[in-house]
Amino acid sequence: MKPPKLAVLVLAGLLLPFLIAAKPSRTRLQGPITDFWNQVKREWAQSIPGLRKGPSQTYQWISLVYGSPGEDEFLDNLLEHEMRTWASLMERQWIRSMFWKKSYERLRRDSFYGSRALRKNLVVMGTPSSNPLLDEMTQGTPFSVDDGGIQIGSKRYQGTSLVLAFIRPNPLGENSYVLVLAASNQLALLSLTDLSLGPTDYVLFRGSHIVESGFLDWSDPQALTLAGGRLVNPDHQGWEELATDGVRVHYHPAEFSRHEVESFGEERALELEALQKFVGTGATVGWDEYLYPSLDVKMRHTSAPDPVSVDLAGAAIHRVWRPGQEVALWPAAMLQVWRHWGVTDLTGLLYGLSFLPGGELEGQSLQQWAGRLEGRRELRRAETLIPQNRFHGEDGARNVLQVLGLGAFLEHLAETRGRETVQAFYRKARRRNFRRVFRDIMGTSITRAETTWRRGLKDDGFQVAASPASSTPAPSSRVSQLMKRGESAFLERRDQEAAKLLSRAIELDPGQARARVLLARIAFRGDRDEEAILQARSALKARTEDPFVAAWARTTLGRALATQGNVNGARLELTDPAVAQGPDSPRRLADYWLETLGLSPNHAMAARYLSQQAELDLQRYDWDTAEKRVLRILSADPGNADAHHLLARVRLNKYRYWHDFAMLYNELFPGTIPSDPQQYFFLAQSSAQESRKGALLESGEYTPIDIDLGDALDPTPGAENVRGPRSVFVPRAAIGGDQHQQHFLRAEGFFLARDWKRAASNLTAILEIGIPVSNFRALVLYRLALCEFELDQPDEARKHLEEAASTTRDRAHRNEMLQLLKIQESREDQSLRFR
Amino acid sequence: MVKLQRARVNRVFFALGGILALAGAVTAQEPVPLRPEIQVEVLEDAWSIGDEKTYTLLFDRAPLGRQALRLVALRRLPGGAEEAVFRQRITLDLRALGQTGTLEHSGTVRYRGRNAGPYHYREGLLTKNGYATYRKQRDYENLVEVQLDPEAGTYRIGTPGTEEVTEAALPASARAILVDLLVLGHWERVFESRSSWPLGESLPQSLLIPSPLPRFDFHLPVTGPRAVSPVVAETRITVEAREPIEIFGAQVDTFRCRIEPTGLVLWVSPHGGVLRFDDGKGLSGSLEP
């Protein structure tokens, strides 16, 4: 090594303690949860400048301490997999981070590493029994967690599917955070990647539903208390419980009578018996049923958009149900199979098995489903035996469709080889390669068995036959006349008259498929779904060549099934080739229904759900899906300001990730072709554009058309408001992290809208958060000064401009600011505008 | 006799709804018990600046679109009069009609005392569905800008970016209340205009309607914004029955009112706000809880 370099190193070594001591003594920690990664970045930015770039740069360490393994090996494996998936998504928040993951037990054994790791920014997760560190982390907070539930302040929540996430200062280290994810039951942590941690200091989930969220009072970091503004979304308040033999039914007395609930419970008790036989394990444990009168009500309580959802951790089934309606058996079977045959990584197989006890889904047998799917050459996709990780959550319906074929195949195996053989296959497949186990037990390969079974399938799904046109007799003139008058009345929406005329036409000519399809449409628009389904199926059975009939019959059938909550059946009808090959109108309509399928027609509810899912996608770094969801919200309502801000965040996040990635790549591989960090700059631009739109819409001065045209339709003159200043609602800019950028983009939006006060407020918020990058801080101060000049606060403006000039490391920027200060000094007019 | 009657009107524009009470009624689990004497309780603070009331619009049970009405300003005019400024927007996704494109509407309505002031809106058909960040004006088909001034008795129709302007006089409308039939929030002014709405009786009401209620259907292509042809329509409003309805899972007690000859049926809350409407031709709308 050459002497000068050695000298530099020695000098650096001598200066190091001083440099460290010269660092700011304590960074202000104030939450929310999303500030965790900002703090990691701040710490990284405070490391020695020379170690912040290049191949030998210092990374920032974060430690994750999870619960020690228990006695159930399979559950532990599943939990560890979920935890590592979650952690791998989290660590993408900062590309220069190192995420160390150790169980509490392992950390305890490794005292050298443990003592250091615990002083860093920490993530602590688990249950009180699996991770004793949780006890320490909840001390000095208003939270407590035990096996039966979670307490927040004086309010206690009972349940086994509760997960509490909160942030607090690390009691074991200085200037660092602890992000705690505590559950009362280990099973609850299996849905870790479905939790959107959001913009608050703490959030309590039941399943993926946010039950309570809020902020903490950070004035005394050793004794945190609840701050005002707790947001409580109580689930099932005022509900009653009716216990029958093994099944506890929960309902609201205003929605269901006790008699209705009793008969529902009795039916489930019989179901329990059937399941007991199916599972064959003797005493079968019961479950909880929650009944909702509509999808909207269910979404309010569970945040799940499907008509039926299963909470495995809480052993509960949530259903939209109307008295007299048939109830699907597979959710209960899923719970039983899950409990009795244990947790497994062959989730797909488990779900496939859950179809066996009822042998049907949404009114069709599994073999019928398989026949329909095979007829459309979709069976191979649907019967995949490969285990899937995500069989629940927001895409539950689609995954149920995927395992439908598998369920049918298993049913076929159970019928031909006996149920015991299938059970034996499942048990052994958990531990070994399932294909090999299948061959050992069944004596043939899966592929061969599937091929044989597929050959025997028949599609009786009312396929439109390609019969020769000449075989259809021409309708009589009387029928033609009735049809003409009926169609005319139909188009005029004289539905009663149309129904009479069309029914008479059918009496005269029962093969009148066109009349049947019109009757189906009349029934559908009159809210008579059952009748619509019957008429549409009759129309399809008539086997006409008319593409109008086939397309409208499928579309009407799909729509009626969808409104009844049969999402899978609806999807199958709406994607039928007859619709795709038919006229434009039903095809477009079917596509539109497919897009909104499974969601409430209530736009506000749908937007809330999509927005929550987009947040989750963003957390999972699935930018494309997040963007699609937000675009759906904006397509229905381009005036939704929050959706504009969310879209801005999605694009900004994508831009920042790739920007950081390119920077790091260039540092690590300096000799290779450099990546341009700005190649995704268009994303940053569109992000800024969206954020501006959001701010303009929030201001109330602009509507979407105004923004498109670039001018306000009818700006409100600045006359004095009767009730003082405007109180237009502006949501928190800090939602979901990236707070600096969020505030900055908002400030730009308000700047553009000439709303100096709110622009200044957002810029001040950035300064309060604390910014490690001096150039950015200087830019914020500079913008703030401009706003303050506009607000006639010249002294403040001057102060901030001077601070900006002394902060920036950009010489040109500094000169520009000094120049502005000189100009300012030379003019007496204090209202000079620097733009 | 069961009457819908107004309790107190200090400022006319505060009487526009009772939206907060409505929203509370919709979200509550328990149905609001109706008193024998039904009163439209006009709350002084019913609308605060920034309050927004939104409706989901459905066509044949598919979500067709959304409309929103928002109070953006309460101002004192130079002469001392007070003015309430509402912004409104409507988005209709024509795929729900088996067509393509989106009909967009945004406008401003001002209420000065008891009377509607200038009504100004833009309406255009977007040829493509979906949302785009960088959307240009050329994407609009037949964008129109309409200005109605009931006080001056004139209206003008123009196309933004062009010189084409049509000006004409509004029909005589001394007692008429301005109601854009596609904007549900406007009806609140109508119900606020009388001290009582007897159940079972049919009362005349003169309305200034800027354009007729559009007829939507699968076989009727939407080719552009609504035709503008202001008329003063002599309508009859009948409070037909007291009827509980379900709005997105919530049970609410309402009054069913029929507007003839438009054929519209409105379900109105005891506080005078529209909770649901149905045009009898497939188009319906409900207040979002």
PDB file of N, CA and C in Angstrom, chain A residues 180-231:
ATOM      1  N   VAL A 180     -42.909  -3.808  16.383  1.00  0.00           N
ATOM      2  CA  VAL A 180     -43.384  -5.027  17.054  1.00  0.00           C
ATOM      3  C   VAL A 180     -44.597  -5.578  16.303  1.00  0.00           C
ATOM      4  N   LEU A 181     -44.581  -6.875  16.038  1.00  0.00           N
ATOM      5  CA  LEU A 181     -45.736  -7.555  15.443  1.00  0.00           C
ATOM      6  C   LEU A 181     -46.097  -8.687  16.389  1.00  0.00           C
ATOM      7  N   ALA A 182     -47.096  -8.425  17.204  1.00  0.00           N
ATOM      8  CA  ALA A 182     -47.436  -9.381  18.259  1.00  0.00           C
ATOM      9  C   ALA A 182     -48.790 -10.008  17.976  1.00  0.00           C
ATOM     10  N   ALA A 183     -48.878 -11.306  18.210  1.00  0.00           N
ATOM     11  CA  ALA A 183     -50.144 -12.007  17.996  1.00  0.00           C
ATOM     12  C   ALA A 183     -50.464 -12.811  19.238  1.00  0.00           C
ATOM     13  N   SER A 184     -51.743 -13.042  19.423  1.00  0.00           N
ATOM     14  CA  SER A 184     -52.128 -13.862  20.568  1.00  0.00           C
ATOM     15  C   SER A 184     -52.025 -15.340  20.219  1.00  0.00           C
ATOM     16  N   ASN A 185     -52.002 -15.645  18.937  1.00  0.00           N
ATOM     17  CA  ASN A 185     -51.922 -17.029  18.492  1.00  0.00           C
ATOM     18  C   ASN A 185     -50.999 -17.107  17.285  1.00  0.00           C
ATOM     19  N   GLN A 186     -50.175 -18.142  17.238  1.00  0.00           N
ATOM     20  CA  GLN A 186     -49.200 -18.238  16.142  1.00  0.00           C
ATOM     21  C   GLN A 186     -49.851 -18.297  14.763  1.00  0.00           C
ATOM     22  N   LEU A 187     -51.019 -18.931  14.709  1.00  0.00           N
ATOM     23  CA  LEU A 187     -51.679 -19.069  13.405  1.00  0.00           C
ATOM     24  C   LEU A 187     -51.985 -17.708  12.781  1.00  0.00           C
ATOM     25  N   ALA A 188     -52.227 -16.722  13.640  1.00  0.00           N
ATOM     26  CA  ALA A 188     -52.564 -15.393  13.123  1.00  0.00           C
ATOM     27  C   ALA A 188     -51.419 -14.807  12.304  1.00  0.00           C
ATOM     28  N   LEU A 189     -50.191 -15.211  12.636  1.00  0.00           N
ATOM     29  CA  LEU A 189     -49.036 -14.655  11.922  1.00  0.00           C
ATOM     30  C   LEU A 189     -48.858 -15.270  10.534  1.00  0.00           C
ATOM     31  N   LEU A 190     -49.678 -16.257  10.218  1.00  0.00           N
ATOM     32  CA  LEU A 190     -49.586 -16.846   8.877  1.00  0.00           C
ATOM     33  C   LEU A 190     -50.078 -15.892   7.798  1.00  0.00           C
ATOM     34  N   SER A 191     -50.801 -14.855   8.193  1.00  0.00           N
ATOM     35  CA  SER A 191     -51.277 -13.892   7.193  1.00  0.00           C
ATOM     36  C   SER A 191     -50.476 -12.595   7.273  1.00  0.00           C
ATOM     37  N   LEU A 192     -49.228 -12.716   7.690  1.00  0.00           N
ATOM     38  CA  LEU A 192     -48.378 -11.547   7.885  1.00  0.00           C
ATOM     39  C   LEU A 192     -48.274 -10.676   6.627  1.00  0.00           C
ATOM     40  N   THR A 193     -48.137 -11.329   5.478  1.00  0.00           N
ATOM     41  CA  THR A 193     -47.947 -10.561   4.239  1.00  0.00           C
ATOM     42  C   THR A 193     -49.250  -9.920   3.767  1.00  0.00           C
ATOM     43  N   ASP A 194     -50.367 -10.210   4.447  1.00  0.00           N
ATOM     44  CA  ASP A 194     -51.637  -9.583   4.066  1.00  0.00           C
ATOM     45  C   ASP A 194     -51.938  -8.355   4.912  1.00  0.00           C
ATOM     46  N   LEU A 195     -51.009  -7.975   5.783  1.00  0.00           N
ATOM     47  CA  LEU A 195     -51.277  -6.854   6.682  1.00  0.00           C
ATOM     48  C   LEU A 195     -50.669  -5.573   6.124  1.00  0.00           C
ATOM     49  N   SER A 196     -51.534  -4.593   5.964  1.00  0.00           N
ATOM     50  CA  SER A 196     -51.064  -3.294   5.483  1.00  0.00           C
ATOM     51  C   SER A 196     -50.779  -2.423   6.696  1.00  0.00           C
ATOM     52  N   LEU A 197     -49.504  -2.121   6.930  1.00  0.00           N
ATOM     53  CA  LEU A 197     -49.148  -1.505   8.207  1.00  0.00           C
ATOM     54  C   LEU A 197     -49.549  -0.035   8.321  1.00  0.00           C
ATOM     55  N   GLY A 198     -49.698   0.639   7.197  1.00  0.00           N
ATOM     56  CA  GLY A 198     -50.360   1.927   7.206  1.00  0.00           C
ATOM     57  C   GLY A 198     -49.640   3.084   7.864  1.00  0.00           C
ATOM     58  N   PRO A 199     -50.379   4.189   8.036  1.00  0.00           N
ATOM     59  CA  PRO A 199     -49.750   5.447   8.416  1.00  0.00           C
ATOM     60  C   PRO A 199     -49.775   5.767   9.902  1.00  0.00           C
ATOM     61  N   THR A 200     -50.202   4.858  10.749  1.00  0.00           N
ATOM     62  CA  THR A 200     -50.369   5.200  12.160  1.00  0.00           C
ATOM     63  C   THR A 200     -49.243   4.593  13.007  1.00  0.00           C
ATOM     64  N   ASP A 201     -49.256   4.923  14.311  1.00  0.00           N
ATOM     65  CA  ASP A 201     -48.218   4.399  15.215  1.00  0.00           C
ATOM     66  C   ASP A 201     -48.511   2.953  15.611  1.00  0.00           C
ATOM     67  N   TYR A 202     -49.790   2.621  15.644  1.00  0.00           N
ATOM     68  CA  TYR A 202     -50.132   1.230  15.962  1.00  0.00           C
ATOM     69  C   TYR A 202     -51.371   0.845  15.168  1.00  0.00           C
ATOM     70  N   VAL A 203     -51.506  -0.420  14.930  1.00  0.00           N
ATOM     71  CA  VAL A 203     -52.679  -0.894  14.201  1.00  0.00           C
ATOM     72  C   VAL A 203     -52.969  -2.327  14.651  1.00  0.00           C
ATOM     73  N   LEU A 204     -54.234  -2.577  14.886  1.00  0.00           N
ATOM     74  CA  LEU A 204     -54.644  -3.913  15.330  1.00  0.00           C
ATOM     75  C   LEU A 204     -55.483  -4.560  14.227  1.00  0.00           C
ATOM     76  N   PHE A 205     -55.096  -5.753  13.843  1.00  0.00           N
ATOM     77  CA  PHE A 205     -55.805  -6.475  12.786  1.00  0.00           C
ATOM     78  C   PHE A 205     -56.551  -7.670  13.369  1.00  0.00           C
ATOM     79  N   ARG A 206     -57.711  -7.944  12.791  1.00  0.00           N
ATOM     80  CA  ARG A 206     -58.331  -9.249  12.985  1.00  0.00           C
ATOM     81  C   ARG A 206     -58.447  -9.818  11.575  1.00  0.00           C
ATOM     82  N   GLY A 207     -57.666 -10.854  11.286  1.00  0.00           N
ATOM     83  CA  GLY A 207     -57.524 -11.274   9.894  1.00  0.00           C
ATOM     84  C   GLY A 207     -56.809 -10.155   9.169  1.00  0.00           C
ATOM     85  N   SER A 208     -57.396  -9.665   8.071  1.00  0.00           N
ATOM     86  CA  SER A 208     -56.789  -8.510   7.413  1.00  0.00           C
ATOM     87  C   SER A 208     -57.615  -7.250   7.653  1.00  0.00           C
ATOM     88  N   HIS A 209     -58.581  -7.357   8.557  1.00  0.00           N
ATOM     89  CA  HIS A 209     -59.451  -6.218   8.864  1.00  0.00           C
ATOM     90  C   HIS A 209     -58.821  -5.374   9.966  1.00  0.00           C
ATOM     91  N   ILE A 210     -58.759  -4.071   9.737  1.00  0.00           N
ATOM     92  CA  ILE A 210     -58.187  -3.179  10.744  1.00  0.00           C
ATOM     93  C   ILE A 210     -59.260  -2.857  11.774  1.00  0.00           C
ATOM     94  N   VAL A 211     -59.037  -3.340  12.989  1.00  0.00           N
ATOM     95  CA  VAL A 211     -60.029  -3.143  14.045  1.00  0.00           C
ATOM     96  C   VAL A 211     -59.798  -1.806  14.748  1.00  0.00           C
ATOM     97  N   GLU A 212     -58.550  -1.494  14.973  1.00  0.00           N
ATOM     98  CA  GLU A 212     -58.252  -0.217  15.631  1.00  0.00           C
ATOM     99  C   GLU A 212     -56.885   0.272  15.164  1.00  0.00           C
ATOM    100  N   SER A 213     -56.761   1.568  15.042  1.00  0.00           N
ATOM    101  CA  SER A 213     -55.458   2.149  14.721  1.00  0.00           C
ATOM    102  C   SER A 213     -55.390   3.523  15.384  1.00  0.00           C
ATOM    103  N   GLY A 214     -54.192   4.020  15.551  1.00  0.00           N
ATOM    104  CA  GLY A 214     -54.079   5.321  16.191  1.00  0.00           C
ATOM    105  C   GLY A 214     -52.631   5.719  16.418  1.00  0.00           C
ATOM    106  N   PHE A 215     -52.484   6.768  17.191  1.00  0.00           N
ATOM    107  CA  PHE A 215     -51.150   7.320  17.435  1.00  0.00           C
ATOM    108  C   PHE A 215     -50.801   7.266  18.926  1.00  0.00           C
ATOM    109  N   LEU A 216     -49.515   7.385  19.202  1.00  0.00           N
ATOM    110  CA  LEU A 216     -49.041   7.364  20.581  1.00  0.00           C
ATOM    111  C   LEU A 216     -48.537   8.751  20.961  1.00  0.00           C
ATOM    112  N   ASP A 217     -48.592   9.024  22.236  1.00  0.00           N
ATOM    113  CA  ASP A 217     -48.021  10.269  22.736  1.00  0.00           C
ATOM    114  C   ASP A 217     -46.546   9.990  23.042  1.00  0.00           C
ATOM    115  N   TRP A 218     -45.652  10.617  22.257  1.00  0.00           N
ATOM    116  CA  TRP A 218     -44.218  10.313  22.350  1.00  0.00           C
ATOM    117  C   TRP A 218     -43.474  11.273  23.269  1.00  0.00           C
ATOM    118  N   SER A 219     -44.212  12.096  24.034  1.00  0.00           N
ATOM    119  CA  SER A 219     -43.513  13.101  24.840  1.00  0.00           C
ATOM    120  C   SER A 219     -42.586  12.448  25.865  1.00  0.00           C
ATOM    121  N   ASP A 220     -42.971  11.297  26.392  1.00  0.00           N
ATOM    122  CA  ASP A 220     -42.057  10.551  27.264  1.00  0.00           C
ATOM    123  C   ASP A 220     -41.815   9.183  26.623  1.00  0.00           C
ATOM    124  N   PRO A 221     -40.706   9.017  25.916  1.00  0.00           N
ATOM    125  CA  PRO A 221     -40.488   7.769  25.172  1.00  0.00           C
ATOM    126  C   PRO A 221     -40.437   6.531  26.061  1.00  0.00           C
ATOM    127  N   GLN A 222     -40.182   6.730  27.365  1.00  0.00           N
ATOM    128  CA  GLN A 222     -40.128   5.562  28.263  1.00  0.00           C
ATOM    129  C   GLN A 222     -41.517   5.135  28.713  1.00  0.00           C
ATOM    130  N   ALA A 223     -42.458   6.032  28.606  1.00  0.00           N
ATOM    131  CA  ALA A 223     -43.833   5.690  29.024  1.00  0.00           C
ATOM    132  C   ALA A 223     -44.803   6.223  27.979  1.00  0.00           C
ATOM    133  N   LEU A 224     -44.916   5.483  26.912  1.00  0.00           N
ATOM    134  CA  LEU A 224     -45.799   5.916  25.831  1.00  0.00           C
ATOM    135  C   LEU A 224     -47.254   5.744  26.258  1.00  0.00           C
ATOM    136  N   THR A 225     -48.068   6.686  25.846  1.00  0.00           N
ATOM    137  CA  THR A 225     -49.507   6.556  26.122  1.00  0.00           C
ATOM    138  C   THR A 225     -50.267   6.770  24.825  1.00  0.00           C
ATOM    139  N   LEU A 226     -51.540   6.454  24.848  1.00  0.00           N
ATOM    140  CA  LEU A 226     -52.344   6.637  23.644  1.00  0.00           C
ATOM    141  C   LEU A 226     -52.619   8.112  23.441  1.00  0.00           C
ATOM    142  N   ALA A 227     -52.420   8.573  22.207  1.00  0.00           N
ATOM    143  CA  ALA A 227     -52.759   9.960  21.891  1.00  0.00           C
ATOM    144  C   ALA A 227     -54.223   9.994  21.466  1.00  0.00           C
ATOM    145  N   GLY A 228     -54.739  11.195  21.296  1.00  0.00           N
ATOM    146  CA  GLY A 228     -56.141  11.301  20.866  1.00  0.00           C
ATOM    147  C   GLY A 228     -56.320  10.802  19.434  1.00  0.00           C
ATOM    148  N   GLY A 229     -57.543  10.702  19.031  1.00  0.00           N
ATOM    149  CA  GLY A 229     -57.828  10.338  17.634  1.00  0.00           C
ATOM    150  C   GLY A 229     -57.716   8.860  17.341  1.00  0.00           C
ATOM    151  N   ARG A 230     -58.077   8.021  18.312  1.00  0.00           N
ATOM    152  CA  ARG A 230     -58.090   6.572  18.036  1.00  0.00           C
ATOM    153  C   ARG A 230     -59.176   6.286  17.013  1.00  0.00           C
ATOM    154  N   LEU A 231     -58.819   5.503  16.025  1.00  0.00           N
ATOM    155  CA  LEU A 231     -59.805   5.146  15.000  1.00  0.00           C
ATOM    156  C   LEU A 231     -60.225   3.700  15.234  1.00  0.00           C
TER     157      LEU A 231
END
